[in-house]
mmCIF file with all atom_site columns, C-alpha atoms in Angstrom:
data_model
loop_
_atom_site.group_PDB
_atom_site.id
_atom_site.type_symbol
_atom_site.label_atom_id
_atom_site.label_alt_id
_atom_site.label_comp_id
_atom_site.label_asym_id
_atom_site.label_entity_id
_atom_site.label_seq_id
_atom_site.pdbx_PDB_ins_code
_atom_site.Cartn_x
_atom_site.Cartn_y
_atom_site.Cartn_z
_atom_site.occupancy
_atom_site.B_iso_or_equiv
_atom_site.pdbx_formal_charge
_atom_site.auth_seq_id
_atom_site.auth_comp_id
_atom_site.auth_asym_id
_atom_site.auth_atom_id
_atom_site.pdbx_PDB_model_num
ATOM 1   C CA . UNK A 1 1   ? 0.000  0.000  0.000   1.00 0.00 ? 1   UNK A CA 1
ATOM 2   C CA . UNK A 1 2   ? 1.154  3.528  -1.026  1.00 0.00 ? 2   UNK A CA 1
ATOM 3   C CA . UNK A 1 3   ? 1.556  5.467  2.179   1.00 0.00 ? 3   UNK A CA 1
ATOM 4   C CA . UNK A 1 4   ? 3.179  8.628  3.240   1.00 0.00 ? 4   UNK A CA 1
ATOM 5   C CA . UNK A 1 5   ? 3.456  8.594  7.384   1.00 0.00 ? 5   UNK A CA 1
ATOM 6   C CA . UNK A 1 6   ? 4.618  11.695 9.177   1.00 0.00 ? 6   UNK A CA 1
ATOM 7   C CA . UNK A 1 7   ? 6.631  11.688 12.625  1.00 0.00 ? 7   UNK A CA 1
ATOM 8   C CA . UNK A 1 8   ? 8.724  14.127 14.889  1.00 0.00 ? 8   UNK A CA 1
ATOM 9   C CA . UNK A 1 9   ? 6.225  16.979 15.236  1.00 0.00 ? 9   UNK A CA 1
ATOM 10  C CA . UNK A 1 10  ? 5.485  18.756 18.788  1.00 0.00 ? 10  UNK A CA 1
ATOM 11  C CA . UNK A 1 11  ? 5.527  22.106 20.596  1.00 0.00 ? 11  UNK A CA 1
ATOM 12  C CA . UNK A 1 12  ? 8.841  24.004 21.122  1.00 0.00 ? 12  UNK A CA 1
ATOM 13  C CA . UNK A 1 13  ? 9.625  27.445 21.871  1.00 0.00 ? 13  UNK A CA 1
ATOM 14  C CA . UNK A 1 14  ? 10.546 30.416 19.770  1.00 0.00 ? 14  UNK A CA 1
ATOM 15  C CA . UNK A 1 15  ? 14.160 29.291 18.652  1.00 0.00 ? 15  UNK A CA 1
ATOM 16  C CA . UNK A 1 16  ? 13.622 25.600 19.090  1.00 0.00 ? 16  UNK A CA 1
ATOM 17  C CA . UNK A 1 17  ? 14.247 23.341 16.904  1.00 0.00 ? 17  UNK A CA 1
ATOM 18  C CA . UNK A 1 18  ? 12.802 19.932 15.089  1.00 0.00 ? 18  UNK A CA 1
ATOM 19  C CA . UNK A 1 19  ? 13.393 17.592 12.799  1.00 0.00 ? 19  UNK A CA 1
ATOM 20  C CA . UNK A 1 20  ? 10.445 15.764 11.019  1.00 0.00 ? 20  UNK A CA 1
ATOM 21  C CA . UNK A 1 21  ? 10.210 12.317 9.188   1.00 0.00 ? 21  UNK A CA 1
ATOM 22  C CA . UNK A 1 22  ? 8.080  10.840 6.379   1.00 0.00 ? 22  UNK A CA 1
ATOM 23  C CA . UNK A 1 23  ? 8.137  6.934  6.129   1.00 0.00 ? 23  UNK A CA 1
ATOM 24  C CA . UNK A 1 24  ? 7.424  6.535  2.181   1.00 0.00 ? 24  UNK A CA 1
ATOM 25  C CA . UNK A 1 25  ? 6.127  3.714  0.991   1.00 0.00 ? 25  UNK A CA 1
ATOM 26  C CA . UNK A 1 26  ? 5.106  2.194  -2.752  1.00 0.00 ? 26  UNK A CA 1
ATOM 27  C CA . UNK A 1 27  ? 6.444  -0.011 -5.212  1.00 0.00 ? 27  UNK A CA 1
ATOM 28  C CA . UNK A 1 28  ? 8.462  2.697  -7.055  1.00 0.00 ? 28  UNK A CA 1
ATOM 29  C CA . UNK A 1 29  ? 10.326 5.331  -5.131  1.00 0.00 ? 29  UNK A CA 1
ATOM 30  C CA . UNK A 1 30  ? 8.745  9.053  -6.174  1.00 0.00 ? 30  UNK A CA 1
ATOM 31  C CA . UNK A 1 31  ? 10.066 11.365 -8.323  1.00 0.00 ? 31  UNK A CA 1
ATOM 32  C CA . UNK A 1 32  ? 9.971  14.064 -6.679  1.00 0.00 ? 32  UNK A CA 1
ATOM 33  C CA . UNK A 1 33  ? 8.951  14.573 -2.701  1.00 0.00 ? 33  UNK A CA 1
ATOM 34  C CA . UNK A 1 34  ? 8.070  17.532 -0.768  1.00 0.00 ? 34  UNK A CA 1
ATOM 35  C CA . UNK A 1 35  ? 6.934  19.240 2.258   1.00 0.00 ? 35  UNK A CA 1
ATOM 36  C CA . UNK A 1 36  ? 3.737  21.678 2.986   1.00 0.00 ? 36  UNK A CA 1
ATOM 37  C CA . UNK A 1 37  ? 1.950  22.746 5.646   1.00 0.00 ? 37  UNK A CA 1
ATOM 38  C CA . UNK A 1 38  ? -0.973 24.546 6.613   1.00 0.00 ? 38  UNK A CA 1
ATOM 39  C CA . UNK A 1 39  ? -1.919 26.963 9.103   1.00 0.00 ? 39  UNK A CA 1
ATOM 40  C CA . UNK A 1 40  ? -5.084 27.477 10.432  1.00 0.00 ? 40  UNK A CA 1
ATOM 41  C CA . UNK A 1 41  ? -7.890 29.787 8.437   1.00 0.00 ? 41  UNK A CA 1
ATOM 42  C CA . UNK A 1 42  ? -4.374 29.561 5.623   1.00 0.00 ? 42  UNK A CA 1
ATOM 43  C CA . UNK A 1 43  ? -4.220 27.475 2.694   1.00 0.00 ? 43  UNK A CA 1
ATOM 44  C CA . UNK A 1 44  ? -1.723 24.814 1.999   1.00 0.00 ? 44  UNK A CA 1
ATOM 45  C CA . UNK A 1 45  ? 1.953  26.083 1.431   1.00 0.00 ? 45  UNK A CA 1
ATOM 46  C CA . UNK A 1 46  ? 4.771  23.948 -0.485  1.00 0.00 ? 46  UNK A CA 1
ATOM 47  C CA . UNK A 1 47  ? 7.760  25.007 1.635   1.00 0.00 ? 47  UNK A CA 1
ATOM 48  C CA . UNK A 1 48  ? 10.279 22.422 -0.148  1.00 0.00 ? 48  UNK A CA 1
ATOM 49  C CA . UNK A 1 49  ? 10.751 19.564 -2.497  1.00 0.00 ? 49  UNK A CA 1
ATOM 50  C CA . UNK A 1 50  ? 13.420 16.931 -3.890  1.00 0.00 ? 50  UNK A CA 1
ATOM 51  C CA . UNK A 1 51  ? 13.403 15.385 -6.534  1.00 0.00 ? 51  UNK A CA 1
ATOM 52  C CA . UNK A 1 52  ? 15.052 11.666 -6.244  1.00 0.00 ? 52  UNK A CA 1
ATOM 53  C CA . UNK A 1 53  ? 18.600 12.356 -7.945  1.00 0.00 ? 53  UNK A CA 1
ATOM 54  C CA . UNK A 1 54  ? 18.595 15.001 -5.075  1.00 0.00 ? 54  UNK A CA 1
ATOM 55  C CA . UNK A 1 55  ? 17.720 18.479 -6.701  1.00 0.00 ? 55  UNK A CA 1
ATOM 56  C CA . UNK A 1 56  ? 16.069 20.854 -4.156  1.00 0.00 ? 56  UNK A CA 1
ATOM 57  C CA . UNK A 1 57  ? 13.473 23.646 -4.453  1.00 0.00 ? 57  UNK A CA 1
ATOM 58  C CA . UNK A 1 58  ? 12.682 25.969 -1.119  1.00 0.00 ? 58  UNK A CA 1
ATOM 59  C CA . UNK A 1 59  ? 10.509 28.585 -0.981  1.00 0.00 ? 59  UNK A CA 1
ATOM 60  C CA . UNK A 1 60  ? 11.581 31.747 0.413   1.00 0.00 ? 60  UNK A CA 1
ATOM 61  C CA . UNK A 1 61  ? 9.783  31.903 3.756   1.00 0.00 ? 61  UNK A CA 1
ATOM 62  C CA . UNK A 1 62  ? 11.805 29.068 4.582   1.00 0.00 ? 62  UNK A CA 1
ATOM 63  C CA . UNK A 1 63  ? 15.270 29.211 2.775   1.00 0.00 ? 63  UNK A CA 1
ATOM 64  C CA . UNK A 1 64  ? 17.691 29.063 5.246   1.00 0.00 ? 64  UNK A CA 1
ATOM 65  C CA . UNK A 1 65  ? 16.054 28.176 8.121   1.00 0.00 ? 65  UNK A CA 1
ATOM 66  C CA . UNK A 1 66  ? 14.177 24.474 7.193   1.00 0.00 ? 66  UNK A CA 1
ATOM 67  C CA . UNK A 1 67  ? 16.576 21.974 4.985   1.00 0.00 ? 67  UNK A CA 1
ATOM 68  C CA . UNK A 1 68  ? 14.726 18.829 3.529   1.00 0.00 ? 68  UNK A CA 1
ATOM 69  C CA . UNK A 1 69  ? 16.444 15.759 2.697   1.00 0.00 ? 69  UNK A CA 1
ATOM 70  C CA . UNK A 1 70  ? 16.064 12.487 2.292   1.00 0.00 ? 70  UNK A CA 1
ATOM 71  C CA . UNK A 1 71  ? 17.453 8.824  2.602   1.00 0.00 ? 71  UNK A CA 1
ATOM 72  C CA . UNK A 1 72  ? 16.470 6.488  0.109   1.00 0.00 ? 72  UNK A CA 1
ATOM 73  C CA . UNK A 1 73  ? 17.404 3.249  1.176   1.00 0.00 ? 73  UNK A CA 1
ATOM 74  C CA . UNK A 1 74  ? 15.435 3.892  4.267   1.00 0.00 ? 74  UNK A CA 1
ATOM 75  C CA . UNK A 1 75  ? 12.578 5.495  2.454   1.00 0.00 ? 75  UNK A CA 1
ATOM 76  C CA . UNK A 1 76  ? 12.770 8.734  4.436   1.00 0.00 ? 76  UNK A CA 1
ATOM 77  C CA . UNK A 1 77  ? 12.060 12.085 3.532   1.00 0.00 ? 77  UNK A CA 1
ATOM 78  C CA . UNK A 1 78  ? 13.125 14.501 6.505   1.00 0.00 ? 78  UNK A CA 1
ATOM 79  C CA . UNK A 1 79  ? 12.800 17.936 7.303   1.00 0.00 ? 79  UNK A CA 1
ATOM 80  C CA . UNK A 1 80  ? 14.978 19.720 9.822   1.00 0.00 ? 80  UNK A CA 1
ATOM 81  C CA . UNK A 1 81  ? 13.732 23.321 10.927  1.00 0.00 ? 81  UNK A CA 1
ATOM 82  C CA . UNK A 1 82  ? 15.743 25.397 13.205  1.00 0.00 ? 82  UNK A CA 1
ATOM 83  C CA . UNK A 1 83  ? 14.689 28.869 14.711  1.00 0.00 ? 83  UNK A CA 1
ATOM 84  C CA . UNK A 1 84  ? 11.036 28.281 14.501  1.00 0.00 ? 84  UNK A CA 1
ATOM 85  C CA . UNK A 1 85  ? 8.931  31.238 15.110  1.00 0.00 ? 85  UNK A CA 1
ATOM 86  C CA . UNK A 1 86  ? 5.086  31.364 16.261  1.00 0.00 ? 86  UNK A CA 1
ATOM 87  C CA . UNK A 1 87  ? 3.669  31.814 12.213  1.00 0.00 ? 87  UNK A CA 1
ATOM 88  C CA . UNK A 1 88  ? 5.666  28.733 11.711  1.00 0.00 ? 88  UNK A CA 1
ATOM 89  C CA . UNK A 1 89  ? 2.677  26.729 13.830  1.00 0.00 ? 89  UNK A CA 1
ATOM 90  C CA . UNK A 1 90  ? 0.797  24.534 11.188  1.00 0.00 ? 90  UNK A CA 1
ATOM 91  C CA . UNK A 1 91  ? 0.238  21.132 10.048  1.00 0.00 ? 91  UNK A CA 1
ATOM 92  C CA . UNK A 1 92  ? 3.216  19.746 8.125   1.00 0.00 ? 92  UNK A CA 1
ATOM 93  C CA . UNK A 1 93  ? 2.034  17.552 5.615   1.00 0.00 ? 93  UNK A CA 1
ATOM 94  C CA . UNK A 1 94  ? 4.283  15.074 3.664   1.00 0.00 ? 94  UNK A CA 1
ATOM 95  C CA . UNK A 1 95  ? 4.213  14.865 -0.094  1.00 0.00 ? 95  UNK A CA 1
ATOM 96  C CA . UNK A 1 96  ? 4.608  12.570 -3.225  1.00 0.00 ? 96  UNK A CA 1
ATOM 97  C CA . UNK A 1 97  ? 5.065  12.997 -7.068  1.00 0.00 ? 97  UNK A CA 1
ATOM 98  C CA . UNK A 1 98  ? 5.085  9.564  -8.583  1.00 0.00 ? 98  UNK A CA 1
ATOM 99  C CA . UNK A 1 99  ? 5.800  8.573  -12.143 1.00 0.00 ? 99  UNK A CA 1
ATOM 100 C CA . UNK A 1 100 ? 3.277  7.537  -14.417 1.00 0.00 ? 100 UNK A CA 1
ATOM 101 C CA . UNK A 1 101 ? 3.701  6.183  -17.687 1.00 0.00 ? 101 UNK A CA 1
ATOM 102 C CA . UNK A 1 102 ? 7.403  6.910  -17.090 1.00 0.00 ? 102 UNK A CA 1
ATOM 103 C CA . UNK A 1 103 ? 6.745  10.424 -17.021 1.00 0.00 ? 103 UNK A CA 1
ATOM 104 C CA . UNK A 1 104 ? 7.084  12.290 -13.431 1.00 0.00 ? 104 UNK A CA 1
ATOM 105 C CA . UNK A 1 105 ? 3.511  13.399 -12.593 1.00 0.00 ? 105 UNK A CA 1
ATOM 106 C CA . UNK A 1 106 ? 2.847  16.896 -12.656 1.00 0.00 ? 106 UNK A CA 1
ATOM 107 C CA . UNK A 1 107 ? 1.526  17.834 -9.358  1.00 0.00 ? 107 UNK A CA 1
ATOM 108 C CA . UNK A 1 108 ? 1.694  15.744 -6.083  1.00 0.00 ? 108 UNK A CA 1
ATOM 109 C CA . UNK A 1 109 ? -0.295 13.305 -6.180  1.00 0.00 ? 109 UNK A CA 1
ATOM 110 C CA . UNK A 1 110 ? -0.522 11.830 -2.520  1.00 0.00 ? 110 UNK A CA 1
ATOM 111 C CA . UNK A 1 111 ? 0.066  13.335 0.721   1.00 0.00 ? 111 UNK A CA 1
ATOM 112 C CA . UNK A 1 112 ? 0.386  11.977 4.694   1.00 0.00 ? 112 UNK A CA 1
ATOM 113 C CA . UNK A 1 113 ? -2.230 12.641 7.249   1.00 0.00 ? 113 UNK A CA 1
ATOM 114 C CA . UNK A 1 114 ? 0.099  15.400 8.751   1.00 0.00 ? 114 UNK A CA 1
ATOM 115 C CA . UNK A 1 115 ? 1.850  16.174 11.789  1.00 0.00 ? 115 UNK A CA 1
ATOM 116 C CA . UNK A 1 116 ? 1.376  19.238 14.278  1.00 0.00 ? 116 UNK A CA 1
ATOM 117 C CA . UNK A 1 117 ? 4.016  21.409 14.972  1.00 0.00 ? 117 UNK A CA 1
ATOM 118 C CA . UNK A 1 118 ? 3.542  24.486 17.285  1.00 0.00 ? 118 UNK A CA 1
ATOM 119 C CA . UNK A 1 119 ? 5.877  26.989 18.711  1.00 0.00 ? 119 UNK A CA 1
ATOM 120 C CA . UNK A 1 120 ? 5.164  29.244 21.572  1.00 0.00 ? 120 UNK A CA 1
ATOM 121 C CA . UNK A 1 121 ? 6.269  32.820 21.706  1.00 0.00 ? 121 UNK A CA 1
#
């Protein structure tokens, strides 16, 4: 079964740090994974992707502070997020692109159930 299971998210302070996980799971390794999240009364945000020969894409409110990566023989996409501030408190929601046909699919196509991070002022 296809599945996408988030881990590692929790409360911390201003400054804190965490690191999150996303156990992936499927026949065929994606071709592209990513990270979102989404903040109450906000939509959904991409914050970062990687593609699986390792090219990365961050989006600005988040260059420099989150770095995703990811270990493929373990099936793990990670993301590690240092100096967290309070508008950083969301759901973080992990994300696939598979292939299809051969061709990389283009929009994410399946996501995890999502894991709450929250930082207090």
């Amino acid at each position: 079964q296809e599945q996408l299971v988030e881990s590692g998210g929790g409360s911390v302070e201003t400054g804190g740090s965490l690191r999150l996980s996303c156990a992936v799971s499927g026949e065929t390794y994606p071709c592209r994974l990513g990270w979102y999240r989404q903040a109450p009364g906000k939509e959904r945000e991409r914050l970062a992707s990687i593609t699986s020969s390792g090219d990365i894409i961050y989006q600005d409110s988040v260059e420099g502070r989150f770095t995703i990566s990811q270990d493929k023989p373990k099936r793990t996409l990670y993301l590690q997020m240092k100096a967290l501030r309070p508008d950083d408190t969301a759901v973080y929601y992990c994300a696939a692109r598979d292939a299809s046909m051969g061709l990389c699919r283009r929009d994410f196509n399946r996501f995890g159930q999502g894991t709450q991070v929250t930082v207090s002022a």
